[in-house]
Amino acid sequence: MNSPAVAGVALKQRLAQVELATWASVGRFVALIVLCIGIGSFSSVFFTERNISLTLTNACVLIILGVGETFTIITCGPDGPDLSVGSIMTITAVVAALMAKAGIFFGFAFGASLLFGAAIGLVNGLLIARGGLPPFIATYGIQWAVFGFAYVILKGYVVYDFGADFRFIGNASLFGFLPMPVVVMAVVVVAGFVLLRKTTLGRKIYAVGANRDAAYMSGIDVSRTILIAFVVSGFLAALAGLVFVARTNAVQADIGAQYLLTAIAVVFMGGGGIGGQGSVVGTVVGALIMTVVQNAMDLYGVPGVWRNAIIGALIIVTVLFELQLKRKIVRRN
Amino acid sequence: MPRISSSAAAESSPLASSEYVLQVRNVSKAFPGVQALDNVSFDLKPGEVHVLLGENGAGKSTLMKIIAGAYLPDAGEILIDGQPAANLTPRKAQELGVGIIYQEFNLIPFLNVAENIFIDQLPTRQLIRLDHKTAHRKAREILASLNMEVPTHALAVELSTAQQQIVEVAKALTHNSRILIMDEPTASLTDREIEQLFMTIRELKSKGIGIIYISHRLREMKEIGDRVTVLRDGRYVGTHNLSEVTVDSLVTMMVGREIDLLYEHDEVSLGEEVLRVEGLSSKATGLRDVSMNLRRGEIVGLAGLVGSGRTELARAIFNADRHDEGRIIIFGKESKGKTPKDSVRNRIALLPEDRKRQGLALILSVAENVLSASLDKVFPRGWVDQRKQKSLSDEYIKILRIATPSGARITRDLSGGNQQKVVIAKWLATGSEIFIFDEPTRGIDVGAKCEIYGFMNHLKKNNCAVLMISSELPEVIGMSDRIFVMREGTIVAEVSRGEATQEKIISYAMDAAPERPANSGTDQNPARADPGK
């Protein structure tokens, strides 16, 4: 009875049971691999250790921010991006930099900055969960306020040149080859993954995002869950700011602005966007696709005028592809 | 407005047809799993009020929507002015003179009365400039022709319910409607406003407009209606002159069904009282002085019309809505709960009416849904143990015979009955002992219905208490040990299993009972808040 036809049917049935999200993430991952192989076969530099290390390091800030956005977008859906992460990144970098300049122990400066970021996230969360503001308005308003505050503190100056201990998480390497930003990023990714997939909090986040009414009627504390998602996002934005400033060794009041929308886009590229959908791994793959393409444009010397157009096309094509794949699978069932 | 007409059709139509402005002939319509209309006929003369009567789910709305062009019938035909009107769309129906006033008005809150009346045909000058003057003048004319005074500059939000309704009528008149469908027009009006509405309706009749009048209020339809057509389970029961029928005979026509044998019912010795509601009132949801109780080992039915406050009572018990007055006592202790979270801790389960909106996260897996109300109980340390999740959800899938290839399947892919079982599994997992089912079998096929009845009976035998809200009277009577009947936000009667008949319950529910029960004294209409918040 073990004819190939029977085996084929069995395989088909087995495949039919694989869930949509699994297919999408496999597809996304394959796309990343194909992209890397494609670029690598045209460039001798791409697969060198130096380039890989550089690309990963470049991806760190984006991934850390993206993980934060993943939390808020899963919880609140397409209206849920946290627009204040760029400004939180800036203000915490500024605060940490000024504390370091004032001779305060770097560990204390870091800790204070992270708490500050989480506190801004808490304000976002309170405005949204308790105040009932749409996330867009709450986080957009906070963004203006926080950016403004950063300008007030810095008065347009650039602060630069910090001590070696301060720059540790940006510059040092673990075991001599793992850049510290990558280590920090890896910790964030694992923690984010565990939090979303392995804890009841993660379950509640998905449940609230998938159907807020049903979650409420199931006895889930909806507003607390939303609150936590924005605190996580604020905390991670602060961490991204520290990594950024430690790496660039300088801070001015507008860093962070460039990352904001890209960090949101990579969540969508990674399968997020509807409440209750999306994952840390998806976001990471999305961010890597983004960074790898940017790296390829560096390697090929793509002129600056073309870069933005290519990035725009990349975002649209990736998300379109994602949607098409999902639609096909839905039709198959 | 030009009328679409075909002279050929006019010649071929029988002479008698000119007597009717609307004829519905042998119309059928099916939705997945339900035969909503089965070979139904209906006609309407100019200048008459023809009442459409039936229980919830009898097919009134479907028929109404077919006449208004919102649905296409599967079979049968519709004739307007004796001419076949095939492939109606809402637009086409409007052009042919069909106007409809839904129970929920469609006025735009921050536009004024004139703008609302002419919403889709505002008079313009030089094509694009709105001619407000003409709009207001014409609006006043139309309102005056109804003998009504509504300030045309007032915004829709500022109007009373009755005034809003007048504006809806005026809106329909601007389309030269000759067939006007009114869906429960008196549902939220006071007695005085109802009088005014009836005057308007008489005015419309004198203009030769035919009115299809949908209402549950038997007494008032005797006052305003000319003829009545009764529907039951999507089938045509009969048409009569209202002057020739009694309220009692109408009730019998509406409910004349036999109770099937599918209701599993065991006598169980009653246990202690687990739920007691005392004098519960809420302005926001319209509950008025509700008192009831529930004991272990019994199924209590909560009957009443849609909008009578059954769902609102369930939600109040479950702390999903706040209440202003009264006490809720759970397991002998006064409940201090504020949110459903507290109720879940108190071992109360609410299986909501709209399971897709409030009961399930459709895009999540079956297993995730099964555990969604008991996460803190099953995983008290906050870590989700995948193996435990799988074994638990697999167990419920097996017990409840949920038809799914695995617990990892997305819940949306399951049938309605199986989705309902997932909701049941979710509440079983919480270890609840008080189960409130709100329309547990709505939209579910007969097989799954039976299983759900069996399951409720099982809960009862296992010392749990069940409160069941249902609009299906046979189901209420077949399953319940006792029945509370609600009307207009309060409980108007308690009926024991032995004395429960459909006629009795429906007459309490519709205020057609020969004698009123003690706790409903006055004849005023309570201002009812919109239940579907």
CSV table of C-alpha atoms in Angstrom, one decimal, chain B residues 157-512:
chain,number,residue,atom,x,y,z
B,157,VAL,CA,-27.9,64.9,17.0
B,158,GLU,CA,-30.1,67.5,18.6
B,159,LEU,CA,-33.3,65.9,17.6
B,160,SER,CA,-35.4,63.6,19.8
B,161,THR,CA,-35.9,60.0,18.6
B,162,ALA,CA,-39.3,60.8,17.3
B,163,GLN,CA,-38.1,63.8,15.4
B,164,GLN,CA,-35.3,61.7,13.8
B,165,GLN,CA,-37.9,59.3,12.7
B,166,ILE,CA,-40.0,62.0,11.1
B,167,VAL,CA,-36.8,63.1,9.2
B,168,GLU,CA,-36.3,59.5,8.0
B,169,VAL,CA,-39.9,59.5,6.8
B,170,ALA,CA,-39.4,62.8,5.0
B,171,LYS,CA,-36.2,61.5,3.5
B,172,ALA,CA,-38.1,58.5,2.1
B,173,LEU,CA,-40.7,60.9,0.7
B,174,THR,CA,-38.2,62.8,-1.3
B,175,HIS,CA,-37.7,59.7,-3.4
B,176,ASN,CA,-41.4,59.6,-4.2
B,177,SER,CA,-41.6,56.4,-2.2
B,178,ARG,CA,-44.9,54.7,-2.6
B,179,ILE,CA,-43.9,51.6,-0.6
B,180,LEU,CA,-42.6,52.5,2.8
B,181,ILE,CA,-41.1,49.8,5.1
B,182,MET,CA,-40.9,50.7,8.8
B,183,ASP,CA,-38.9,48.3,11.0
B,184,GLU,CA,-40.2,48.5,14.6
B,185,PRO,CA,-40.9,52.2,14.3
B,186,THR,CA,-42.2,52.5,17.9
B,187,ALA,CA,-39.4,50.6,19.6
B,188,SER,CA,-37.9,53.6,21.2
B,189,LEU,CA,-40.8,56.1,21.3
B,190,THR,CA,-42.9,57.3,24.2
B,191,ASP,CA,-46.6,56.9,24.2
B,192,ARG,CA,-47.2,60.5,23.1
B,193,GLU,CA,-44.6,60.1,20.3
B,194,ILE,CA,-46.3,57.0,19.2
B,195,GLU,CA,-49.5,58.9,18.8
B,196,GLN,CA,-47.7,61.5,16.7
B,197,LEU,CA,-46.2,58.7,14.6
B,198,PHE,CA,-49.6,57.2,14.0
B,199,MET,CA,-50.9,60.6,12.8
B,200,THR,CA,-48.0,60.7,10.4
B,201,ILE,CA,-48.7,57.2,9.2
B,202,ARG,CA,-52.4,58.1,8.6
B,203,GLU,CA,-51.2,61.1,6.6
B,204,LEU,CA,-49.0,58.8,4.5
B,205,LYS,CA,-52.0,56.5,4.0
B,206,SER,CA,-54.1,59.3,2.7
B,207,LYS,CA,-51.4,60.1,0.2
B,208,GLY,CA,-51.8,56.5,-1.1
B,209,ILE,CA,-48.6,55.2,0.2
B,210,GLY,CA,-48.5,51.6,1.2
B,211,ILE,CA,-46.7,50.8,4.5
B,212,ILE,CA,-45.1,47.6,5.5
B,213,TYR,CA,-45.1,47.8,9.3
B,214,ILE,CA,-42.9,45.5,11.3
B,215,SER,CA,-43.6,45.4,15.0
B,216,HIS,CA,-43.7,43.1,18.0
B,217,ARG,CA,-46.4,45.1,19.8
B,218,LEU,CA,-49.6,43.3,19.1
B,219,ARG,CA,-51.9,45.8,20.7
B,220,GLU,CA,-50.6,48.8,18.8
B,221,MET,CA,-50.7,47.0,15.5
B,222,LYS,CA,-54.4,46.4,16.0
B,223,GLU,CA,-54.7,50.1,16.3
B,224,ILE,CA,-52.8,51.2,13.2
B,225,GLY,CA,-52.8,48.2,10.9
B,226,ASP,CA,-55.2,47.1,8.2
B,227,ARG,CA,-53.9,43.6,7.4
B,228,VAL,CA,-51.4,41.3,8.9
B,229,THR,CA,-49.2,38.6,7.4
B,230,VAL,CA,-47.6,36.1,9.8
B,231,LEU,CA,-44.3,34.4,9.1
B,232,ARG,CA,-42.9,31.5,11.1
B,233,ASP,CA,-39.5,29.8,10.5
B,234,GLY,CA,-39.2,31.5,7.1
B,235,ARG,CA,-42.6,30.2,6.0
B,236,TYR,CA,-45.8,32.0,5.2
B,237,VAL,CA,-48.5,31.2,7.8
B,238,GLY,CA,-51.4,33.4,6.7
B,239,THR,CA,-52.8,36.9,5.9
B,240,HIS,CA,-55.8,38.3,7.8
B,241,ASN,CA,-57.7,41.6,8.2
B,242,LEU,CA,-56.6,42.9,11.6
B,243,SER,CA,-60.2,43.7,12.5
B,244,GLU,CA,-61.1,40.1,12.2
B,245,VAL,CA,-58.4,38.5,14.4
B,246,THR,CA,-57.7,38.5,18.1
B,247,VAL,CA,-54.4,39.0,19.8
B,248,ASP,CA,-54.5,35.5,21.0
B,249,SER,CA,-55.0,34.0,17.6
B,250,LEU,CA,-52.0,36.0,16.3
B,251,VAL,CA,-49.8,34.6,19.1
B,252,THR,CA,-50.9,31.1,18.2
B,253,MET,CA,-50.1,31.7,14.6
B,254,MET,CA,-46.7,32.9,15.4
B,255,VAL,CA,-45.6,30.1,17.6
B,256,GLY,CA,-47.6,27.1,16.4
B,257,ARG,CA,-44.7,24.7,16.4
B,258,GLU,CA,-44.2,21.4,18.1
B,259,ILE,CA,-41.4,20.9,20.5
B,260,ASP,CA,-39.0,18.4,19.1
B,261,LEU,CA,-37.6,15.6,21.1
B,262,LEU,CA,-34.1,16.9,20.8
B,263,TYR,CA,-34.0,18.5,24.2
B,264,GLU,CA,-32.2,16.4,26.7
B,265,HIS,CA,-33.6,17.0,30.1
B,266,ASP,CA,-33.0,15.3,33.4
B,267,GLU,CA,-34.4,16.0,36.8
B,268,VAL,CA,-31.7,16.8,39.1
B,269,SER,CA,-32.0,17.6,42.8
B,270,LEU,CA,-31.5,21.3,43.3
B,271,GLY,CA,-28.5,22.5,45.2
B,272,GLU,CA,-27.7,25.8,46.9
B,273,GLU,CA,-28.3,29.1,45.4
B,274,VAL,CA,-25.2,30.3,43.5
B,275,LEU,CA,-26.4,33.5,42.0
B,276,ARG,CA,-28.9,36.1,43.3
B,277,VAL,CA,-29.6,39.4,41.6
B,278,GLU,CA,-31.5,42.0,43.7
B,279,GLY,CA,-33.0,45.1,42.3
B,280,LEU,CA,-30.5,45.6,39.5
B,281,SER,CA,-30.9,48.8,37.5
B,282,SER,CA,-28.8,50.5,35.0
B,283,LYS,CA,-29.5,53.7,33.1
B,284,ALA,CA,-27.0,53.0,30.5
B,285,THR,CA,-28.3,49.6,29.5
B,286,GLY,CA,-32.0,50.2,30.4
B,287,LEU,CA,-32.2,47.4,33.1
B,288,ARG,CA,-34.9,48.2,35.6
B,289,ASP,CA,-35.2,46.6,39.0
B,290,VAL,CA,-34.2,43.1,37.9
B,291,SER,CA,-34.3,40.4,40.6
B,292,MET,CA,-33.7,36.7,39.9
B,293,ASN,CA,-31.8,33.7,41.2
B,294,LEU,CA,-30.0,30.6,40.1
B,295,ARG,CA,-29.3,27.3,41.9
B,296,ARG,CA,-26.9,24.4,41.3
B,297,GLY,CA,-28.4,21.7,39.3
B,298,GLU,CA,-30.8,23.7,37.3
B,299,ILE,CA,-31.1,25.3,33.9
B,300,VAL,CA,-32.9,28.6,34.0
B,301,GLY,CA,-34.1,30.1,30.8
B,302,LEU,CA,-34.2,33.8,30.1
B,303,ALA,CA,-36.8,34.5,27.4
B,304,GLY,CA,-37.9,37.7,25.9
B,305,LEU,CA,-37.7,39.7,22.6
B,306,VAL,CA,-34.5,41.0,21.2
B,307,GLY,CA,-33.8,44.3,23.1
B,308,SER,CA,-35.8,43.2,26.2
B,309,GLY,CA,-32.6,43.4,28.2
B,310,ARG,CA,-31.6,39.7,28.4
B,311,THR,CA,-28.1,40.2,27.1
B,312,GLU,CA,-27.7,43.4,29.2
B,313,LEU,CA,-28.6,41.4,32.3
B,314,ALA,CA,-26.1,38.7,31.4
B,315,ARG,CA,-23.4,41.3,30.9
B,316,ALA,CA,-24.2,43.0,34.1
B,317,ILE,CA,-23.9,39.8,36.1
B,318,PHE,CA,-20.6,39.1,34.3
B,319,ASN,CA,-19.4,42.7,35.2
B,320,ALA,CA,-19.0,43.5,31.5
B,321,ASP,CA,-21.2,46.6,32.0
B,322,ARG,CA,-21.6,48.6,35.2
B,323,HIS,CA,-24.9,49.0,36.9
B,324,ASP,CA,-26.3,51.8,39.0
B,325,GLU,CA,-28.3,50.1,41.6
B,326,GLY,CA,-28.9,46.7,43.0
B,327,ARG,CA,-26.8,43.8,44.3
B,328,ILE,CA,-25.3,40.7,42.7
B,329,ILE,CA,-24.6,37.9,45.1
B,330,ILE,CA,-22.4,35.1,44.0
B,331,PHE,CA,-21.9,31.9,46.0
B,332,GLY,CA,-23.5,33.7,49.0
B,333,LYS,CA,-21.2,36.7,48.9
B,334,GLU,CA,-22.0,40.1,47.4
B,335,SER,CA,-19.9,40.6,44.3
B,336,LYS,CA,-17.6,43.5,44.4
B,337,GLY,CA,-16.3,42.7,40.9
B,338,LYS,CA,-15.7,45.5,38.4
B,339,THR,CA,-14.5,43.7,35.2
B,340,PRO,CA,-15.0,40.3,33.6
B,341,LYS,CA,-11.6,39.4,35.1
B,342,ASP,CA,-13.2,39.4,38.5
B,343,SER,CA,-16.1,37.3,37.2
B,344,VAL,CA,-13.8,34.7,35.8
B,345,ARG,CA,-12.1,34.4,39.2
B,346,ASN,CA,-15.6,34.1,40.7
B,347,ARG,CA,-16.1,31.0,38.5
B,348,ILE,CA,-18.7,32.6,36.2
B,349,ALA,CA,-18.6,31.9,32.5
B,350,LEU,CA,-20.4,34.0,29.8
B,351,LEU,CA,-20.7,32.5,26.4
B,352,PRO,CA,-21.6,35.6,24.4
B,353,GLU,CA,-24.3,35.9,21.7
B,354,ASP,CA,-21.9,37.1,19.1
B,355,ARG,CA,-19.2,34.5,19.5
B,356,LYS,CA,-17.1,35.8,16.6
B,357,ARG,CA,-16.9,39.2,18.0
B,358,GLN,CA,-16.8,38.5,21.7
B,359,GLY,CA,-16.1,34.8,22.2
B,360,LEU,CA,-13.2,33.9,20.0
B,361,ALA,CA,-10.0,35.3,18.5
B,362,LEU,CA,-10.7,33.8,15.1
B,363,ILE,CA,-7.1,34.3,13.8
B,364,LEU,CA,-5.6,32.4,16.7
B,365,SER,CA,-5.4,28.6,17.0
B,366,VAL,CA,-8.0,26.4,18.6
B,367,ALA,CA,-5.6,25.6,21.4
B,368,GLU,CA,-4.8,29.2,22.1
B,369,ASN,CA,-8.5,30.0,22.2
B,370,VAL,CA,-9.3,27.1,24.5
B,371,LEU,CA,-6.8,28.4,27.0
B,372,SER,CA,-7.4,32.1,26.6
B,373,ALA,CA,-9.6,32.5,29.7
B,374,SER,CA,-7.6,30.3,32.0
B,375,LEU,CA,-4.0,31.3,31.3
B,376,ASP,CA,-3.3,32.5,34.8
B,377,LYS,CA,-5.0,29.4,36.3
B,378,VAL,CA,-3.3,26.8,34.1
B,379,PHE,CA,0.1,28.5,34.1
B,380,PRO,CA,0.2,30.3,37.4
B,381,ARG,CA,3.9,31.1,37.1
B,382,GLY,CA,3.5,32.9,33.8
B,383,TRP,CA,5.3,30.4,31.6
B,384,VAL,CA,3.4,28.7,28.9
B,385,ASP,CA,4.1,25.0,28.9
B,386,GLN,CA,3.5,23.9,25.3
B,387,ARG,CA,3.0,20.2,26.1
B,388,LYS,CA,0.5,21.0,28.8
B,389,GLN,CA,-1.3,23.3,26.4
B,390,LYS,CA,-1.4,20.6,23.8
B,391,SER,CA,-2.6,17.9,26.2
B,392,LEU,CA,-5.2,20.1,27.7
B,393,SER,CA,-6.6,21.4,24.5
B,394,ASP,CA,-6.5,17.9,22.9
B,395,GLU,CA,-8.5,16.7,25.9
B,396,TYR,CA,-11.3,19.2,25.3
B,397,ILE,CA,-11.2,18.6,21.6
B,398,LYS,CA,-11.9,15.0,22.4
B,399,ILE,CA,-14.5,15.5,25.1
B,400,LEU,CA,-16.5,18.0,23.1
B,401,ARG,CA,-15.8,16.3,19.8
B,402,ILE,CA,-14.6,19.5,18.2
B,403,ALA,CA,-14.0,18.6,14.5
B,404,THR,CA,-10.6,19.9,13.8
B,405,PRO,CA,-7.5,18.2,12.5
B,406,SER,CA,-5.4,19.6,15.4
B,407,GLY,CA,-5.4,22.2,18.1
B,408,ALA,CA,-3.0,24.2,16.0
B,409,ARG,CA,-5.7,24.9,13.4
B,410,ILE,CA,-6.8,28.5,13.0
B,411,THR,CA,-10.2,28.8,14.7
B,412,ARG,CA,-11.7,30.7,11.7
B,413,ASP,CA,-11.5,27.5,9.6
B,414,LEU,CA,-14.0,25.7,11.9
B,415,SER,CA,-17.7,25.5,11.4
B,416,GLY,CA,-20.1,27.6,13.5
B,417,GLY,CA,-21.0,24.7,15.7
B,418,ASN,CA,-17.4,23.7,16.3
B,419,GLN,CA,-16.5,27.3,17.0
B,420,GLN,CA,-19.2,27.4,19.7
B,421,LYS,CA,-17.7,24.2,21.2
B,422,VAL,CA,-14.3,26.0,21.3
B,423,VAL,CA,-16.0,28.7,23.4
B,424,ILE,CA,-17.5,26.1,25.7
B,425,ALA,CA,-14.1,24.4,26.0
B,426,LYS,CA,-12.6,27.8,26.9
B,427,TRP,CA,-15.0,28.1,29.8
B,428,LEU,CA,-14.7,24.5,30.9
B,429,ALA,CA,-10.9,25.1,31.2
B,430,THR,CA,-11.5,27.9,33.7
B,431,GLY,CA,-13.3,25.6,36.1
B,432,SER,CA,-16.4,27.8,36.1
B,433,GLU,CA,-19.6,26.7,37.9
B,434,ILE,CA,-22.0,29.3,36.8
B,435,PHE,CA,-22.6,29.2,33.0
B,436,ILE,CA,-24.4,31.9,31.2
B,437,PHE,CA,-25.2,31.0,27.6
B,438,ASP,CA,-26.4,33.8,25.4
B,439,GLU,CA,-28.1,32.4,22.3
B,440,PRO,CA,-25.9,29.3,22.4
B,441,THR,CA,-27.4,27.7,19.3
B,442,ARG,CA,-27.8,30.6,17.0
B,443,GLY,CA,-26.6,29.9,13.5
B,444,ILE,CA,-25.7,26.3,14.4
B,445,ASP,CA,-26.9,23.2,12.6
B,446,VAL,CA,-29.2,20.7,14.3
B,447,GLY,CA,-26.5,18.1,15.0
B,448,ALA,CA,-24.3,20.6,16.9
B,449,LYS,CA,-27.4,22.0,18.6
B,450,CYS,CA,-28.1,18.6,20.1
B,451,GLU,CA,-24.6,18.2,21.3
B,452,ILE,CA,-24.8,21.6,23.0
B,453,TYR,CA,-28.1,20.7,24.7
B,454,GLY,CA,-26.6,17.5,25.9
B,455,PHE,CA,-23.6,19.4,27.2
B,456,MET,CA,-25.8,21.9,29.1
B,457,ASN,CA,-27.7,19.0,30.6
B,458,HIS,CA,-24.3,17.5,31.6
B,459,LEU,CA,-23.2,20.6,33.3
B,460,LYS,CA,-26.5,20.6,35.3
B,461,LYS,CA,-26.0,17.0,36.4
B,462,ASN,CA,-22.5,17.9,37.5
B,463,ASN,CA,-23.7,20.4,40.0
B,464,CYS,CA,-23.2,23.5,37.9
B,465,ALA,CA,-25.8,26.2,37.3
B,466,VAL,CA,-26.9,27.3,33.9
B,467,LEU,CA,-28.6,30.5,32.8
B,468,MET,CA,-29.7,30.2,29.2
B,469,ILE,CA,-30.8,33.2,27.0
B,470,SER,CA,-32.6,32.1,23.9
B,471,SER,CA,-35.0,33.5,21.4
B,472,GLU,CA,-36.1,30.1,20.3
B,473,LEU,CA,-39.0,29.3,22.5
B,474,PRO,CA,-39.0,25.5,22.0
B,475,GLU,CA,-35.5,25.5,23.1
B,476,VAL,CA,-36.2,27.6,26.2
B,477,ILE,CA,-39.2,25.4,27.1
B,478,GLY,CA,-37.4,22.1,26.3
B,479,MET,CA,-34.3,22.8,28.2
B,480,SER,CA,-35.2,25.0,31.2
B,481,ASP,CA,-36.3,24.0,34.7
B,482,ARG,CA,-37.6,27.5,35.2
B,483,ILE,CA,-38.0,30.5,32.9
B,484,PHE,CA,-37.8,34.2,33.5
B,485,VAL,CA,-39.4,36.4,30.9
B,486,MET,CA,-38.0,39.8,30.2
B,487,ARG,CA,-39.7,42.8,28.7
B,488,GLU,CA,-38.4,46.3,28.4
B,489,GLY,CA,-35.5,45.9,30.7
B,490,THR,CA,-37.1,44.0,33.5
B,491,ILE,CA,-38.3,40.6,34.4
B,492,VAL,CA,-42.1,40.4,34.0
B,493,ALA,CA,-42.8,36.8,34.8
B,494,GLU,CA,-41.3,33.6,36.2
B,495,VAL,CA,-42.8,30.5,34.7
B,496,SER,CA,-42.1,26.9,36.0
B,497,ARG,CA,-41.3,24.1,33.6
B,498,GLY,CA,-44.7,22.5,34.1
B,499,GLU,CA,-46.7,25.5,33.1
B,500,ALA,CA,-44.5,26.8,30.3
B,501,THR,CA,-46.1,27.1,26.9
B,502,GLN,CA,-45.0,29.1,24.0
B,503,GLU,CA,-48.2,31.1,24.0
B,504,LYS,CA,-47.8,32.0,27.6
B,505,ILE,CA,-44.2,33.1,27.3
B,506,ILE,CA,-44.7,35.1,24.2
B,507,SER,CA,-47.7,36.9,25.6
B,508,TYR,CA,-45.6,37.9,28.6
B,509,ALA,CA,-42.8,38.9,26.3
B,510,MET,CA,-45.0,41.0,24.1
B,511,ASP,CA,-47.3,42.5,26.7
B,512,ALA,CA,-50.2,40.6,25.4
